[in-house]
Short mmCIF file of C-alpha atoms in Angstrom, two decimals:
data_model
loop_
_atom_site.label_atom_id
_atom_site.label_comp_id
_atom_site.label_asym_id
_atom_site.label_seq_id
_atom_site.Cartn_x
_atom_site.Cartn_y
_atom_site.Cartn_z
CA UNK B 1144 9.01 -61.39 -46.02
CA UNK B 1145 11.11 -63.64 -47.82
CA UNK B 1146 13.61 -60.53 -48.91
CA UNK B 1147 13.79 -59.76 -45.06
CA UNK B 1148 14.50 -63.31 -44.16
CA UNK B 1149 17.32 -63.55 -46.71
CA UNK B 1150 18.90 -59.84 -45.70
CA UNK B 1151 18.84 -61.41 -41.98
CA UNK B 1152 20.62 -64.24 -43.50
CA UNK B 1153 23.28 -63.00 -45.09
CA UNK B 1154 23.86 -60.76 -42.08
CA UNK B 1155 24.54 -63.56 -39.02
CA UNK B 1156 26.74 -65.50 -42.51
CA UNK B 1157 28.76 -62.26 -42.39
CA UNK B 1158 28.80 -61.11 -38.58
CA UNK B 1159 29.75 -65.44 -37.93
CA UNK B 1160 32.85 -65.04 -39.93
CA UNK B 1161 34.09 -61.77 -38.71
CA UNK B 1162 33.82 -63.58 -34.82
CA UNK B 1163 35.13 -66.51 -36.22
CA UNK B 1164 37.84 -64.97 -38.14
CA UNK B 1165 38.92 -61.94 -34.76
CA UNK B 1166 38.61 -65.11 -32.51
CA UNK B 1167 41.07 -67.59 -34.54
CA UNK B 1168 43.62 -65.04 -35.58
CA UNK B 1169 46.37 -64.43 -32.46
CA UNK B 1170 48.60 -62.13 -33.23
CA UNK B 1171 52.27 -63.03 -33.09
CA UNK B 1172 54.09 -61.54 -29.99
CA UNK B 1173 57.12 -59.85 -31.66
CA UNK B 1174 58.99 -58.44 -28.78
CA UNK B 1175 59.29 -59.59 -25.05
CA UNK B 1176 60.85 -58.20 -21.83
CA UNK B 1177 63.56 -60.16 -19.54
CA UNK B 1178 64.19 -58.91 -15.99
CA UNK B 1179 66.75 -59.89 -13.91
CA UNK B 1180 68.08 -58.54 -10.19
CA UNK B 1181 71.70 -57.73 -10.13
CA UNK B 1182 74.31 -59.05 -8.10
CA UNK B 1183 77.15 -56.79 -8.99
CA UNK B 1184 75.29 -53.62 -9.81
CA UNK B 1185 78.03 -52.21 -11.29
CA UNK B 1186 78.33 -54.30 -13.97
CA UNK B 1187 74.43 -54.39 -14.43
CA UNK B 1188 74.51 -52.13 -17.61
CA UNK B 1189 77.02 -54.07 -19.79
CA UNK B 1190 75.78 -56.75 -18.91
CA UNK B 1191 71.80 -55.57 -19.73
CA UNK B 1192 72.91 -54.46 -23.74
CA UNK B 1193 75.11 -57.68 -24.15
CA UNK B 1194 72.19 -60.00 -22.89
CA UNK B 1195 69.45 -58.47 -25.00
CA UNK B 1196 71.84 -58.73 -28.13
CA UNK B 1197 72.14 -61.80 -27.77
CA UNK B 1198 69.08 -63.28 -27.13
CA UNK B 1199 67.79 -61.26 -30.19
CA UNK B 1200 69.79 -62.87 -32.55
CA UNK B 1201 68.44 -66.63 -31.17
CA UNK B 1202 64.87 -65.43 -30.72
CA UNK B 1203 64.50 -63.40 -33.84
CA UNK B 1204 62.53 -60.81 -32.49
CA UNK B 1205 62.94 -57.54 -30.24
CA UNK B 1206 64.47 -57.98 -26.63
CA UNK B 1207 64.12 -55.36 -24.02
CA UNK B 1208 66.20 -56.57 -20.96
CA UNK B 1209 65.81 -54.21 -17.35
CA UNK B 1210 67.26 -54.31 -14.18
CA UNK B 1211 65.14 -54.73 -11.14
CA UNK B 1212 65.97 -52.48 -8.47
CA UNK B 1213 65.68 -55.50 -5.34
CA UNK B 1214 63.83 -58.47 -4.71
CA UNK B 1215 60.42 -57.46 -4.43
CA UNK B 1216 59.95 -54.97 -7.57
CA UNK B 1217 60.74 -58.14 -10.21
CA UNK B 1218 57.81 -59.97 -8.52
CA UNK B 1219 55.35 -56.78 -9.17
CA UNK B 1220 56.54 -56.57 -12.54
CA UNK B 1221 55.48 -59.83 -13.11
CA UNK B 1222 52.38 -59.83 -11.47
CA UNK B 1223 51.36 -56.43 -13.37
CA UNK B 1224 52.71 -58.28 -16.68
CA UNK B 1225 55.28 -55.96 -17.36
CA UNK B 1226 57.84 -58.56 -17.87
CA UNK B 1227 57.45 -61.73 -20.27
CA UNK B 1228 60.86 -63.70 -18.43
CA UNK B 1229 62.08 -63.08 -15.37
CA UNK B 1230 65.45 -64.65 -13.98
CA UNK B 1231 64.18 -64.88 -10.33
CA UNK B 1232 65.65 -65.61 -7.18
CA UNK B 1233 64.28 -68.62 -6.04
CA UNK B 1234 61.75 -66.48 -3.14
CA UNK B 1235 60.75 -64.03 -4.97
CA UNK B 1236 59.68 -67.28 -7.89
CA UNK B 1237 57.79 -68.83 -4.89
CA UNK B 1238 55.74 -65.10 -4.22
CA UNK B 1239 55.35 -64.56 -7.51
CA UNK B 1240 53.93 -68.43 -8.11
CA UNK B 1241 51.78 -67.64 -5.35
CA UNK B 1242 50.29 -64.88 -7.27
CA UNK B 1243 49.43 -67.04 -10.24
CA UNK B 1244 52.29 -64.42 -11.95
CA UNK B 1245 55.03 -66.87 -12.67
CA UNK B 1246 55.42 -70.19 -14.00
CA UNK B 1247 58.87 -71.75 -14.31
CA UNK B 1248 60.40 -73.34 -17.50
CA UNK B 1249 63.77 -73.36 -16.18
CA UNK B 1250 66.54 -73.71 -13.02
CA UNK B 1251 70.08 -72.79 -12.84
CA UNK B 1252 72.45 -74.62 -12.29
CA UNK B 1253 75.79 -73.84 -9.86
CA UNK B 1254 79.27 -74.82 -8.94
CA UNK B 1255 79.14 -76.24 -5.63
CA UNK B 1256 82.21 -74.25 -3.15
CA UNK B 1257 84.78 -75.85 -0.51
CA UNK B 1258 83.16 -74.74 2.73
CA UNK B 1259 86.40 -74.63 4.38
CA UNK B 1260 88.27 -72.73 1.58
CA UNK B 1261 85.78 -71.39 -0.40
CA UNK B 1262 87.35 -72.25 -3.79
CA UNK B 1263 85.03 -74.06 -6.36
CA UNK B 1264 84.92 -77.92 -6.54
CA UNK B 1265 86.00 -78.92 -10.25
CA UNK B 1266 83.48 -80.20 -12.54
CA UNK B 1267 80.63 -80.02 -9.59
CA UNK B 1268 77.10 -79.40 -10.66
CA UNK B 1269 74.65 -78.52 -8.03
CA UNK B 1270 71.16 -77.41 -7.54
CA UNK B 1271 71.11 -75.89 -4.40
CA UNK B 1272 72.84 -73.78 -2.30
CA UNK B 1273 73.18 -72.27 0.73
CA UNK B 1274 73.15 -68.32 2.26
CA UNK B 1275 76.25 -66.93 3.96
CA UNK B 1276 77.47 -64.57 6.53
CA UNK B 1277 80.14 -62.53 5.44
CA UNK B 1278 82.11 -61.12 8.21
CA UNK B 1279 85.35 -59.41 8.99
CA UNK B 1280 88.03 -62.15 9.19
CA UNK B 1281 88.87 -60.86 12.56
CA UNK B 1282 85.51 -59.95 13.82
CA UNK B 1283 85.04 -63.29 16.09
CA UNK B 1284 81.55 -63.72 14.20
CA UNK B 1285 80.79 -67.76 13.43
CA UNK B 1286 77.19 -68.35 15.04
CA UNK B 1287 73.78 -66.97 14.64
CA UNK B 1288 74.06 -66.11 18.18
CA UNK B 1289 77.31 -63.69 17.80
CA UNK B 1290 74.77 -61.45 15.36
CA UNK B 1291 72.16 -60.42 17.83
CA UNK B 1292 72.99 -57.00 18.69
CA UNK B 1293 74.87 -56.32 15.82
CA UNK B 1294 74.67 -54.20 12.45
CA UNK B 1295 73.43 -56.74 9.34
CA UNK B 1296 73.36 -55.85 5.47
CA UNK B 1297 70.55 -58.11 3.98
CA UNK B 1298 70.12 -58.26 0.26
CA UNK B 1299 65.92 -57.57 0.57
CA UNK B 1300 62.91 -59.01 2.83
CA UNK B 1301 62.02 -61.18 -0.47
CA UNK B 1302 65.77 -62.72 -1.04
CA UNK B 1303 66.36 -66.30 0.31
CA UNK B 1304 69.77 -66.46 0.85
CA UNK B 1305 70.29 -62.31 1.62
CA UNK B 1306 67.60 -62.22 4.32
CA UNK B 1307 64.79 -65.66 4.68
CA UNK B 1308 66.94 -68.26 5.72
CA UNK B 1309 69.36 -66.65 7.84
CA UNK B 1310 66.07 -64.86 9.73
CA UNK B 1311 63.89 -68.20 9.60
CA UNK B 1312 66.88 -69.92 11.14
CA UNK B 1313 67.67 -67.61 14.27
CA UNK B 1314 64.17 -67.42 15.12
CA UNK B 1315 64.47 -71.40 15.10
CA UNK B 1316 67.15 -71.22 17.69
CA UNK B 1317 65.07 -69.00 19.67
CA UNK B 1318 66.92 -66.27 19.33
CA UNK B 1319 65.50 -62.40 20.26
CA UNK B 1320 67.10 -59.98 18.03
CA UNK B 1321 65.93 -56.53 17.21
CA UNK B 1322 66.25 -55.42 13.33
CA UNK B 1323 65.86 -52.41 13.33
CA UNK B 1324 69.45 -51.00 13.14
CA UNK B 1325 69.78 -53.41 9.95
CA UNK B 1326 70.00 -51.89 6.28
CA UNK B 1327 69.14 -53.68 3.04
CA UNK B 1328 71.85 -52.66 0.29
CA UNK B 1329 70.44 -54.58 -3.16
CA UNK B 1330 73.34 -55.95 -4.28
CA UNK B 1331 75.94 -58.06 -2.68
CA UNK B 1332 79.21 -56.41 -3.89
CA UNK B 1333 78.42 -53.22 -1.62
CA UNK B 1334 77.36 -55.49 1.28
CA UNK B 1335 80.47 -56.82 1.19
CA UNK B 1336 82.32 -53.39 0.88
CA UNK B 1337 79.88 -52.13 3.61
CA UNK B 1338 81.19 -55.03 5.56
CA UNK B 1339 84.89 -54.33 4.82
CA UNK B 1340 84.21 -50.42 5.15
CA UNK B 1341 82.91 -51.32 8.75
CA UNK B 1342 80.07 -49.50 7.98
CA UNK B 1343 77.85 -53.25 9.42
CA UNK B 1344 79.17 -55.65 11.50
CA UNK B 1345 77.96 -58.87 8.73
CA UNK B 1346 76.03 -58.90 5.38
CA UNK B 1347 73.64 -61.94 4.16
CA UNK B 1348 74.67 -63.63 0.93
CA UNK B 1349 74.91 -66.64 -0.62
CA UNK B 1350 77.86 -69.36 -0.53
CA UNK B 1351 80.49 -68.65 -2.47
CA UNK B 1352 80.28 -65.01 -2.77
CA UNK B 1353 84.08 -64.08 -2.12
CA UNK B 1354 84.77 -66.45 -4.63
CA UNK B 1355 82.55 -64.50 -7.08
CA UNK B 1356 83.41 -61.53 -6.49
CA UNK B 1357 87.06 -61.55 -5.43
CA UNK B 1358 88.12 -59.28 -7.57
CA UNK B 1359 85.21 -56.46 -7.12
CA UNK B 1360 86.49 -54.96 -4.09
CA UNK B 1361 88.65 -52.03 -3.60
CA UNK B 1362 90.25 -49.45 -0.63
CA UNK B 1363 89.35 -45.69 -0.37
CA UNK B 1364 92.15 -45.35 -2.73
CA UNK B 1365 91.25 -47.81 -5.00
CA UNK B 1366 93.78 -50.71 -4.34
CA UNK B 1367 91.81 -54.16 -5.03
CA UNK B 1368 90.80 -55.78 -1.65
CA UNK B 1369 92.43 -59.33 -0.28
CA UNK B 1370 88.66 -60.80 -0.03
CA UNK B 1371 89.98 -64.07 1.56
CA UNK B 1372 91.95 -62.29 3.76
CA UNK B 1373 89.99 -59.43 5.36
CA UNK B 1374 86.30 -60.99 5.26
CA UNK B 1375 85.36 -64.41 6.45
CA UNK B 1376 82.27 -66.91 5.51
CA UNK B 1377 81.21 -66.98 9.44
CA UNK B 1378 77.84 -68.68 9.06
CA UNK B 1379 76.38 -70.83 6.28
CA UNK B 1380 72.93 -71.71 6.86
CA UNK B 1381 71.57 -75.35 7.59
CA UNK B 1382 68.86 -75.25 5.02
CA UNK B 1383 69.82 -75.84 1.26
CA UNK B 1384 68.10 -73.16 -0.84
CA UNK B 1385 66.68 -74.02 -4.71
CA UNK B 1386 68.55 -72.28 -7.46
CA UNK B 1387 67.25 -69.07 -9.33
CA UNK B 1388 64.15 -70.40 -12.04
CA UNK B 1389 64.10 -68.74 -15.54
CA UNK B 1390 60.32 -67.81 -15.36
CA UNK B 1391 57.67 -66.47 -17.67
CA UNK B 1392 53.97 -65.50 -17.88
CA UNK B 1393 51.73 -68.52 -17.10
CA UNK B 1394 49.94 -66.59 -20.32
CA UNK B 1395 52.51 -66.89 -22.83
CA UNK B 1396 52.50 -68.71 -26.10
CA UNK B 1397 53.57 -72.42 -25.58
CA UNK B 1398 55.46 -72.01 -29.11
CA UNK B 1399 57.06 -68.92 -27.20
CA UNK B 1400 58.14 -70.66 -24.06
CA UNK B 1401 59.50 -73.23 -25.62
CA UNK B 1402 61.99 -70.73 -27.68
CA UNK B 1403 62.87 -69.20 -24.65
CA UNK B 1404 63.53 -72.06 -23.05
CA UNK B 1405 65.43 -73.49 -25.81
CA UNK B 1406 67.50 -70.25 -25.95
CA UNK B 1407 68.40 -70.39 -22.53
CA UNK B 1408 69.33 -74.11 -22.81
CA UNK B 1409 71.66 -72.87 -25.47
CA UNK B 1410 73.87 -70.61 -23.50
CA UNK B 1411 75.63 -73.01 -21.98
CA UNK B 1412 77.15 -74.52 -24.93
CA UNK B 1413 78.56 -71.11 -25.85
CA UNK B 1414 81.18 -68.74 -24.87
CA UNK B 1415 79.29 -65.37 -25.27
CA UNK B 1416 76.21 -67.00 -23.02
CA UNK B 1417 78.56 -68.95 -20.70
CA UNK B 1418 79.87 -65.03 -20.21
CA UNK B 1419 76.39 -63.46 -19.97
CA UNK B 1420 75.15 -65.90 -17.75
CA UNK B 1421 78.39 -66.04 -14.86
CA UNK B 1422 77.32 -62.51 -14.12
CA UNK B 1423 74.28 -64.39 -12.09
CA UNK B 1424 77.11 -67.62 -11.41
CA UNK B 1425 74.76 -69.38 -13.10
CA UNK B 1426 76.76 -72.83 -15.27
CA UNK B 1427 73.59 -73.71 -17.34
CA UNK B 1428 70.00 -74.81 -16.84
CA UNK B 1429 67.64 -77.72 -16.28
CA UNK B 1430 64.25 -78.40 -16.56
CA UNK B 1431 62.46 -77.02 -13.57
CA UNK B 1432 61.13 -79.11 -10.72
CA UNK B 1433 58.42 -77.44 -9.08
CA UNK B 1434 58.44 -79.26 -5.91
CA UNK B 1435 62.04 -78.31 -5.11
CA UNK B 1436 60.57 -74.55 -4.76
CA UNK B 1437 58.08 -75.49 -2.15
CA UNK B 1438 60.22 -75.45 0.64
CA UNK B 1439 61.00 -72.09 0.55
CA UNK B 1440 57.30 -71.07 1.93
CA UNK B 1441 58.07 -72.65 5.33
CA UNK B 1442 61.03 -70.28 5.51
CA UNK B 1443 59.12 -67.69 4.00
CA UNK B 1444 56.27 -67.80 7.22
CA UNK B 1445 59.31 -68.56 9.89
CA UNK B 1446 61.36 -65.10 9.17
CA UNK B 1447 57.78 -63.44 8.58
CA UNK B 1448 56.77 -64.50 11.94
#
């Protein structure tokens, strides 16, 4: 009896240190994703290789960096964990917080714009912004109201600036407009063109985007495109939007998050990152403040309405 006793022993000694020892051990992550939604996509696969590159050599460990292919698909890959960091546009943050997918460690930072001219205001920091109607400069467009009946380019149903606000805020006025003749194009350089092309009457952006991307348009024979002089800013919305949060998996390592935040942080004092990051017009980054986000759900149930 006493032989069995020990045998029984020795056995919960040895199965208590092999729990103890699988539940203590974590293995290191050595790799992460980062997913971001393009403005220019065009330019989405240089940027993409440069990005990862770089944030390999801060991080020390493998980078795979994807483009999401609109609003909504960054906030699924999230949610399904397929991406580690997402640079989110600050609605599709809000639906993926919702969703218990996100958690934000970071927020951009922007140049604030002239509204008249639409030229950058030197040495401006802001951390807001707000969406614009892009029009043809001779189109007659500068109210919400001069847009029902017409053909709109919106950036995605889960973009604040290329779709929420402008909705949410002609539904405010009271205004009945049918959508249904609208098109989403993802990214705002072919809004734009569409707009120039004629192909829609306006396109949902967000302020400044001539400025941006004033040298990104060409003719049908390839001659670069006056921005300032054949498209206007017709509308900018009332409501100031929250900058795009750097955002991760409310499961990740704290050690983790705190190197991606410090890696972000670190762009901004460098030329290559500086370069990486004005493909998104971002100037740097600041620690988040969640409560800046939450006004983007009341816009979010107006334009669902």
């Amino acid at each position: 009896m006493k032989k069995v006793l020990a045998v029984v022993l020795v056995l919960v000694m040895v199965l208590g240190l092999v729990a103890c020892g699988g539940g203590g051990d974590t293995e290191e992550q050595t790799s992460i994703s980062v997913q971001y939604v393009p403005t220019n996509a065009e330019l989405a696969d240089a940027t993409t290789e440069a990005f990862a590159a770089y944030l390999e050599n801060i991080l020390g460990m493998e980078v795979n960096v994807t483009v999401a292919t609109d609003y909504t698909t960054i906030v699924e890959a999230m949610e399904a964990g397929q991406v580690d960091v997402g640079i989110m546009p600050p609605a599709a943050y809000v639906q993926a917080r919702t969703l218990g997918a996100a958690e934000s460690i970071l927020s951009s930072t922007l140049v604030d714009y002239d509204q008249v001219t639409e030229q950058p205001i030197e040495g401006s920091v802001v951390g807001d912004f707000k969406a614009e109607v892009i029009v043809r400069a001779d189109s007659g467009i500068d109210s919400y109201e001069d847009l029902v009946g017409k053909k709109v380019a919106y950036l995605g149903v889960a973009s604040a600036s290329g779709y929420i606000y402008p909705v949410a805020e002609m539904k405010d006025l009271g205004l009945e407009f049918d959508t249904s003749n609208w098109q989403q194009i993802s990214d705002v350089v072919s809004a734009m063109k569409a707009v120039y092309d004629g192909d829609v009457d306006a396109c949902f952006t967000f302020e400044g985007s001539r400025y941006v991307f004033r040298n990104a348009l060409t003719d049908a024979a390839g001659n670069p495109v006056d921005v300032f002089a054949e498209l206007a800013a017709g509308i900018l919305s009332e409501g100031d939007i929250p900058n795009d949060a750097i955002a991760v998996l409310p499961t990740m390592d704290d050690a983790l998050k705190t190197k991606v935040q410090d890696a972000f942080l670190q762009m901004a004092s460098e030329e290559e990152g500086l370069q990486i990051m004005s493909a998104w017009s971002h100037t740097g980054y600041v620690v988040s403040n969640e409560a800046a986000y939450d006004t983007i759900e009341d816009y979010m149930a107006k334009a669902a309405e």
